[in-house]
GROMACS .gro file of C-alpha atoms in nm:
model
  300
    1MET     CA    1   0.009   0.026   0.008
    2THR     CA    2   0.169   0.317  -0.125
    3ALA     CA    3   0.159   0.645   0.155
    4ARG     CA    4  -0.122   0.815  -0.075
    5SER     CA    5  -0.329   0.538  -0.016
    6ASP     CA    6  -0.247   0.503   0.346
    7THR     CA    7  -0.281   0.884   0.402
    8THR     CA    8  -0.659   0.822   0.230
    9THR     CA    9  -0.793   0.585   0.465
   10ASP     CA   10  -0.676   0.759   0.757
   11LEU     CA   11  -0.841   1.063   0.646
   12ALA     CA   12  -1.162   0.806   0.597
   13LEU     CA   13  -1.132   0.664   0.922
   14LEU     CA   14  -1.088   1.047   1.075
   15GLY     CA   15  -1.400   1.093   0.941
   16VAL     CA   16  -1.567   0.804   1.062
   17LEU     CA   17  -1.472   0.884   1.391
   18ALA     CA   18  -1.611   1.205   1.379
   19VAL     CA   19  -1.906   1.061   1.312
   20LEU     CA   20  -1.935   0.787   1.554
   21TRP     CA   21  -1.829   1.053   1.848
   22GLY     CA   22  -2.105   1.270   1.687
   23ALA     CA   23  -2.348   1.029   1.697
   24SER     CA   24  -2.297   0.968   2.072
   25TYR     CA   25  -2.479   1.254   2.224
   26THR     CA   26  -2.804   1.103   1.993
   27PHE     CA   27  -2.702   0.766   2.150
   28ILE     CA   28  -2.726   0.903   2.483
   29LYS     CA   29  -3.031   1.114   2.439
   30ILE     CA   30  -3.256   0.829   2.311
   31GLY     CA   31  -3.108   0.599   2.614
   32VAL     CA   32  -3.167   0.836   2.923
   33GLU     CA   33  -3.496   0.867   2.832
   34THR     CA   34  -3.583   0.545   3.008
   35ILE     CA   35  -3.264   0.448   3.160
   36PRO     CA   36  -3.125   0.625   3.448
   37PRO     CA   37  -2.787   0.789   3.380
   38VAL     CA   38  -2.595   0.590   3.622
   39THR     CA   39  -2.698   0.300   3.495
   40PHE     CA   40  -2.690   0.372   3.134
   41ILE     CA   41  -2.337   0.473   3.178
   42ALA     CA   42  -2.250   0.194   3.401
   43ALA     CA   43  -2.369  -0.023   3.141
   44ARG     CA   44  -2.162   0.147   2.863
   45THR     CA   45  -1.838   0.123   3.028
   46LEU     CA   46  -1.890  -0.263   3.122
   47ILE     CA   47  -1.967  -0.342   2.739
   48ALA     CA   48  -1.726  -0.098   2.604
   49GLY     CA   49  -1.410  -0.231   2.841
   50ALA     CA   50  -1.543  -0.600   2.811
   51LEU     CA   51  -1.469  -0.526   2.404
   52LEU     CA   52  -1.179  -0.354   2.423
   53LEU     CA   53  -1.047  -0.585   2.636
   54ALA     CA   54  -1.141  -0.856   2.375
   55VAL     CA   55  -0.950  -0.664   2.146
   56ILE     CA   56  -0.636  -0.628   2.334
   57ARG     CA   57  -0.641  -1.046   2.410
   58TRP     CA   58  -0.689  -1.074   2.011
   59ARG     CA   59  -0.379  -0.877   1.998
   60GLY     CA   60  -0.200  -1.059   2.204
   61LEU     CA   61  -0.087  -0.764   2.419
   62ALA     CA   62   0.003  -0.830   2.814
   63VAL     CA   63  -0.254  -0.647   3.063
   64PRO     CA   64  -0.059  -0.519   3.373
   65ALA     CA   65  -0.038  -0.685   3.680
   66ASP     CA   66   0.062  -0.449   3.903
   67ALA     CA   67  -0.118  -0.207   4.132
   68ALA     CA   68   0.043   0.080   4.043
   69SER     CA   69  -0.087   0.070   3.674
   70TRP     CA   70  -0.434  -0.008   3.769
   71ARG     CA   71  -0.448   0.286   4.031
   72ARG     CA   72  -0.353   0.525   3.772
   73PHE     CA   73  -0.603   0.378   3.531
   74ALA     CA   74  -0.897   0.431   3.759
   75PHE     CA   75  -0.769   0.788   3.804
   76GLN     CA   76  -0.804   0.791   3.461
   77ALA     CA   77  -1.123   0.625   3.426
   78CYS     CA   78  -1.265   0.907   3.679
   79LEU     CA   79  -1.136   1.186   3.460
   80ASN     CA   80  -1.239   1.051   3.106
   81SER     CA   81  -1.557   0.837   3.172
   82VAL     CA   82  -1.723   0.817   3.537
   83VAL     CA   83  -1.754   1.185   3.575
   84PRO     CA   84  -1.768   1.347   3.197
   85PHE     CA   85  -1.988   1.037   3.104
   86THR     CA   86  -2.205   1.035   3.391
   87LEU     CA   87  -2.241   1.442   3.376
   88ILE     CA   88  -2.371   1.416   3.003
   89ALA     CA   89  -2.594   1.161   3.029
   90ALA     CA   90  -2.763   1.339   3.323
   91ALA     CA   91  -2.738   1.685   3.152
   92GLU     CA   92  -2.933   1.551   2.821
   93ARG     CA   93  -3.252   1.442   2.974
   94SER     CA   94  -3.308   1.819   2.959
   95VAL     CA   95  -3.036   1.950   2.705
   96ASP     CA   96  -3.064   1.878   2.326
   97ALA     CA   97  -2.770   1.652   2.183
   98GLY     CA   98  -2.714   1.905   1.923
   99LEU     CA   99  -2.590   2.156   2.198
  100ALA     CA  100  -2.430   1.878   2.408
  101THR     CA  101  -2.189   1.834   2.123
  102ILE     CA  102  -2.123   2.193   2.083
  103LEU     CA  103  -2.034   2.240   2.457
  104ASN     CA  104  -1.817   1.938   2.465
  105SER     CA  105  -1.633   2.006   2.202
  106THR     CA  106  -1.475   2.265   2.357
  107SER     CA  107  -1.215   2.016   2.535
  108PRO     CA  108  -0.895   2.122   2.345
  109ILE     CA  109  -0.949   2.449   2.456
  110PHE     CA  110  -0.942   2.390   2.848
  111THR     CA  111  -0.670   2.140   2.766
  112PHE     CA  112  -0.460   2.420   2.658
  113LEU     CA  113  -0.586   2.649   2.973
  114LEU     CA  114  -0.509   2.341   3.184
  115THR     CA  115  -0.179   2.305   3.018
  116ALA     CA  116  -0.095   2.678   3.027
  117LEU     CA  117  -0.154   2.699   3.404
  118ILE     CA  118  -0.080   2.400   3.557
  119THR     CA  119   0.172   2.144   3.328
  120ARG     CA  120   0.287   2.400   3.088
  121HIS     CA  121   0.448   2.153   2.839
  122GLU     CA  122   0.292   2.319   2.549
  123PRO     CA  123   0.394   2.691   2.432
  124VAL     CA  124   0.164   2.963   2.438
  125THR     CA  125   0.091   3.101   2.101
  126THR     CA  126  -0.108   3.400   1.981
  127ARG     CA  127  -0.300   3.161   1.745
  128LYS     CA  128  -0.426   2.923   2.023
  129LEU     CA  129  -0.519   3.234   2.267
  130VAL     CA  130  -0.718   3.373   1.990
  131GLY     CA  131  -0.890   3.041   1.978
  132VAL     CA  132  -0.935   3.031   2.388
  133GLY     CA  133  -1.118   3.348   2.350
  134ALA     CA  134  -1.352   3.255   2.075
  135GLY     CA  135  -1.443   2.898   2.233
  136ILE     CA  136  -1.527   3.085   2.558
  137ILE     CA  137  -1.742   3.389   2.372
  138GLY     CA  138  -1.938   3.075   2.210
  139ILE     CA  139  -1.978   2.913   2.545
  140CYS     CA  140  -2.142   3.214   2.704
  141LEU     CA  141  -2.320   3.258   2.391
  142ILE     CA  142  -2.489   2.924   2.398
  143ILE     CA  143  -2.502   2.933   2.835
  144GLY     CA  144  -2.561   3.337   2.900
  145THR     CA  145  -2.877   3.352   2.685
  146GLU     CA  146  -3.009   3.047   2.814
  147ALA     CA  147  -2.960   3.184   3.159
  148LEU     CA  148  -3.094   3.516   3.110
  149GLY     CA  149  -3.429   3.360   2.983
  150GLY     CA  150  -3.428   3.243   3.296
  151LEU     CA  151  -3.400   2.851   3.194
  152GLY     CA  152  -3.227   2.766   3.531
  153HIS     CA  153  -3.220   2.396   3.516
  154GLU     CA  154  -3.120   2.390   3.173
  155MET     CA  155  -2.858   2.638   3.239
  156TRP     CA  156  -2.699   2.443   3.503
  157ALA     CA  157  -2.722   2.134   3.269
  158GLN     CA  158  -2.541   2.293   3.007
  159LEU     CA  159  -2.283   2.370   3.283
  160ALA     CA  160  -2.245   2.006   3.406
  161ILE     CA  161  -2.166   1.936   3.032
  162VAL     CA  162  -1.890   2.204   3.081
  163VAL     CA  163  -1.770   2.048   3.377
  164ALA     CA  164  -1.744   1.731   3.202
  165THR     CA  165  -1.571   1.893   2.924
  166ILE     CA  166  -1.305   2.010   3.176
  167SER     CA  167  -1.279   1.658   3.316
  168TYR     CA  168  -1.201   1.535   2.978
  169ALA     CA  169  -0.928   1.819   2.953
  170GLY     CA  170  -0.742   1.676   3.272
  171ALA     CA  171  -0.789   1.325   3.144
  172ALA     CA  172  -0.579   1.453   2.806
  173ILE     CA  173  -0.321   1.617   3.039
  174PHE     CA  174  -0.303   1.291   3.299
  175GLY     CA  175  -0.327   1.045   2.963
  176ARG     CA  176   0.032   1.170   2.869
  177GLY     CA  177   0.190   0.955   3.150
  178PHE     CA  178   0.058   0.628   2.975
  179LYS     CA  179   0.324   0.704   2.684
  180GLY     CA  180   0.493   0.374   2.760
  181LEU     CA  181   0.231   0.128   2.730
  182ASP     CA  182   0.036   0.050   2.420
  183PRO     CA  183  -0.265   0.313   2.403
  184MET     CA  184  -0.520   0.058   2.382
  185LEU     CA  185  -0.403  -0.076   2.736
  186PRO     CA  186  -0.550   0.227   2.942
  187ALA     CA  187  -0.828   0.243   2.705
  188ALA     CA  188  -0.932  -0.083   2.838
  189GLY     CA  189  -0.804  -0.024   3.186
  190SER     CA  190  -0.993   0.310   3.247
  191MET     CA  191  -1.336   0.146   3.102
  192LEU     CA  192  -1.321  -0.160   3.336
  193CYS     CA  193  -1.252   0.057   3.631
  194GLY     CA  194  -1.526   0.277   3.547
  195ALA     CA  195  -1.741   0.022   3.531
  196VAL     CA  196  -1.653  -0.133   3.868
  197ILE     CA  197  -1.702   0.219   3.995
  198LEU     CA  198  -2.057   0.266   3.843
  199VAL     CA  199  -2.213  -0.071   3.877
  200PRO     CA  200  -2.198  -0.120   4.212
  201LEU     CA  201  -2.328   0.252   4.208
  202SER     CA  202  -2.579   0.175   3.957
  203LEU     CA  203  -2.725  -0.105   4.195
  204VAL     CA  204  -2.748   0.093   4.498
  205VAL     CA  205  -2.929   0.388   4.330
  206ASP     CA  206  -3.104   0.257   4.039
  207HIS     CA  207  -3.205  -0.054   4.131
  208PRO     CA  208  -3.157  -0.159   3.759
  209TRP     CA  209  -3.338  -0.463   3.797
  210THR     CA  210  -3.693  -0.273   3.855
  211LEU     CA  211  -3.644  -0.083   3.526
  212ALA     CA  212  -3.811  -0.135   3.215
  213PRO     CA  213  -3.631   0.023   2.950
  214SER     CA  214  -3.745   0.073   2.624
  215MET     CA  215  -3.630  -0.070   2.281
  216ALA     CA  216  -3.512   0.221   2.160
  217SER     CA  217  -3.266   0.274   2.499
  218ILE     CA  218  -3.160  -0.067   2.457
  219LEU     CA  219  -3.038  -0.024   2.108
  220ALA     CA  220  -2.871   0.328   2.201
  221LEU     CA  221  -2.707   0.191   2.461
  222LEU     CA  222  -2.600  -0.101   2.257
  223GLY     CA  223  -2.473   0.151   1.947
  224LEU     CA  224  -2.334   0.397   2.205
  225SER     CA  225  -2.114   0.081   2.373
  226VAL     CA  226  -1.998  -0.088   2.061
  227PHE     CA  227  -1.993   0.172   1.784
  228SER     CA  228  -1.907   0.522   1.961
  229THR     CA  229  -1.700   0.386   2.258
  230ALA     CA  230  -1.518   0.036   2.207
  231LEU     CA  231  -1.471   0.105   1.833
  232ALA     CA  232  -1.446   0.454   1.834
  233PHE     CA  233  -1.138   0.410   2.043
  234VAL     CA  234  -0.978   0.133   1.836
  235ILE     CA  235  -0.992   0.417   1.562
  236TYR     CA  236  -0.882   0.656   1.743
  237PHE     CA  237  -0.596   0.470   1.855
  238ARG     CA  238  -0.454   0.345   1.512
  239LEU     CA  239  -0.508   0.748   1.408
  240ILE     CA  240  -0.259   0.867   1.718
  241HIS     CA  241  -0.006   0.624   1.592
  242THR     CA  242  -0.031   0.766   1.209
  243LEU     CA  243  -0.210   1.108   1.192
  244GLY     CA  244  -0.029   1.208   1.530
  245SER     CA  245  -0.203   1.342   1.819
  246VAL     CA  246  -0.295   1.746   1.641
  247GLY     CA  247  -0.429   1.547   1.317
  248THR     CA  248  -0.635   1.294   1.540
  249THR     CA  249  -0.812   1.591   1.770
  250SER     CA  250  -0.909   1.785   1.469
  251GLN     CA  251  -1.238   1.561   1.481
  252ALA     CA  252  -1.333   1.787   1.758
  253TYR     CA  253  -1.463   2.037   1.548
  254LEU     CA  254  -1.514   1.770   1.258
  255ARG     CA  255  -1.794   1.621   1.472
  256VAL     CA  256  -1.962   1.974   1.589
  257PRO     CA  257  -2.168   1.994   1.300
  258ILE     CA  258  -2.230   1.627   1.230
  259GLY     CA  259  -2.353   1.578   1.589
  260VAL     CA  260  -2.567   1.884   1.550
  261GLY     CA  261  -2.679   1.708   1.207
  262ILE     CA  262  -2.752   1.385   1.334
  263GLY     CA  263  -2.960   1.570   1.624
  264ALA     CA  264  -3.193   1.750   1.400
  265VAL     CA  265  -3.283   1.428   1.166
  266PHE     CA  266  -3.328   1.190   1.402
  267LEU     CA  267  -3.451   1.391   1.704
  268GLY     CA  268  -3.571   1.691   1.515
  269GLU     CA  269  -3.385   1.906   1.723
  270SER     CA  270  -3.304   2.296   1.616
  271LEU     CA  271  -3.062   2.557   1.754
  272GLY     CA  272  -3.181   2.923   1.828
  273PRO     CA  273  -2.964   3.218   1.686
  274ALA     CA  274  -2.744   3.306   1.980
  275ALA     CA  275  -2.686   2.878   1.983
  276TRP     CA  276  -2.608   2.904   1.574
  277LEU     CA  277  -2.360   3.205   1.673
  278GLY     CA  278  -2.206   3.047   1.949
  279MET     CA  279  -2.150   2.718   1.742
  280ALA     CA  280  -1.968   2.915   1.475
  281PHE     CA  281  -1.713   3.067   1.758
  282VAL     CA  282  -1.665   2.731   1.923
  283VAL     CA  283  -1.560   2.581   1.580
  284ALA     CA  284  -1.331   2.861   1.506
  285GLY     CA  285  -1.186   2.843   1.863
  286VAL     CA  286  -1.107   2.476   1.815
  287ALA     CA  287  -0.983   2.462   1.483
  288ALA     CA  288  -0.746   2.739   1.569
  289MET     CA  289  -0.650   2.499   1.847
  290THR     CA  290  -0.589   2.181   1.655
  291ILE     CA  291  -0.519   2.272   1.300
  292PRO     CA  292  -0.150   2.250   1.265
  293VAL     CA  293   0.068   2.530   1.100
  294ARG     CA  294   0.233   2.444   0.778
  295LYS     CA  295   0.594   2.516   0.800
  296PRO     CA  296   0.757   2.736   0.531
  297VAL     CA  297   0.952   2.466   0.278
  298LEU     CA  298   1.321   2.642   0.257
  299ALA     CA  299   1.466   2.648  -0.061
  300ARG     CA  300   1.790   2.467  -0.149
   0.00000   0.00000   0.00000
C-alpha cells in the first residue's frame, strides 16, 4: 500500500471517528429517556471495556498486573468516563444532543488552559489564545442566553456538560503519563475501572432490576457502547499512531456539525440564533487550537 493510499485511509477513518463521536450524543439522548444516567453509563463502560479487553487479547497484548498501573487506570477512569460520561448523560435529559455536542467539543480549549496554567508542557501562541477566546465567547453565547431567559434547570445542565469537558481536558493531560504502554491498555483499563466504580453505584441508586427500558433505549445503549465507544477507541488509537495527536484531535471540530445534524435528523432538534452563533465561535476556536501550522519549505 502506498503512502498516498495510507493517508486516504486515515482521513476516511478520521471522518468515521467524527461521525461515531458525533452520534454518541444522540445515542445518549435516546438512552436516558428510559434508563437512568448512572445505570446507562455503568452499562456503557462495562460493555465497551469488555470489548476493548477482547481486542487486547486478540492482539496478544499483556495486561498490566501491578497495582500502580491499575490505580492510574482508576484515576484516568474518573477523569475520562465516570465523571464526564455521567454528567453528560444526566444533562441530556434536558439539553438537546446538538447543544451537548457543541459544548463538549471545547475540550481542546480547556486542555490548553490547564496546560498553560499547570503543566506548561506546550508553548502559548497567539493563535491558541485567539482560539481560547473564541471558544469561551461561544460557550457564553450558548449558556448565557439561556441563563438570562430564566431557564435555570437547563442552564445547570449545560454547565454540567462544561464541567464534563474540563474533566476530559484533565484526562488528556494525565493520559500523557501512559506513553510507555500501548494506548489500547489504558483505554480498556480505564473503562473497566469505570465499570467497577459505576456498577455497584447503579445497583444501590437505581435498582436496575426494577427498570423497564424501551427497546429504543437498549439499542441506543448498544450502539453507544459498541460503535461510539469501543470501535471509536480502536480507530482513535490507530490514528494517534498515524496522524499524530494534533491531526487526530481535529475531529473535535468536525464532530460539531455532524452531531448537530444527527440530532436534527433523528430527534427533530433545532438551534436558536444565539446557539448557531455560539457554534460558529466554538468551531473557529477549536479549529484554531488543533489545525497544525504549515511550516514554510526552505529553498535549497
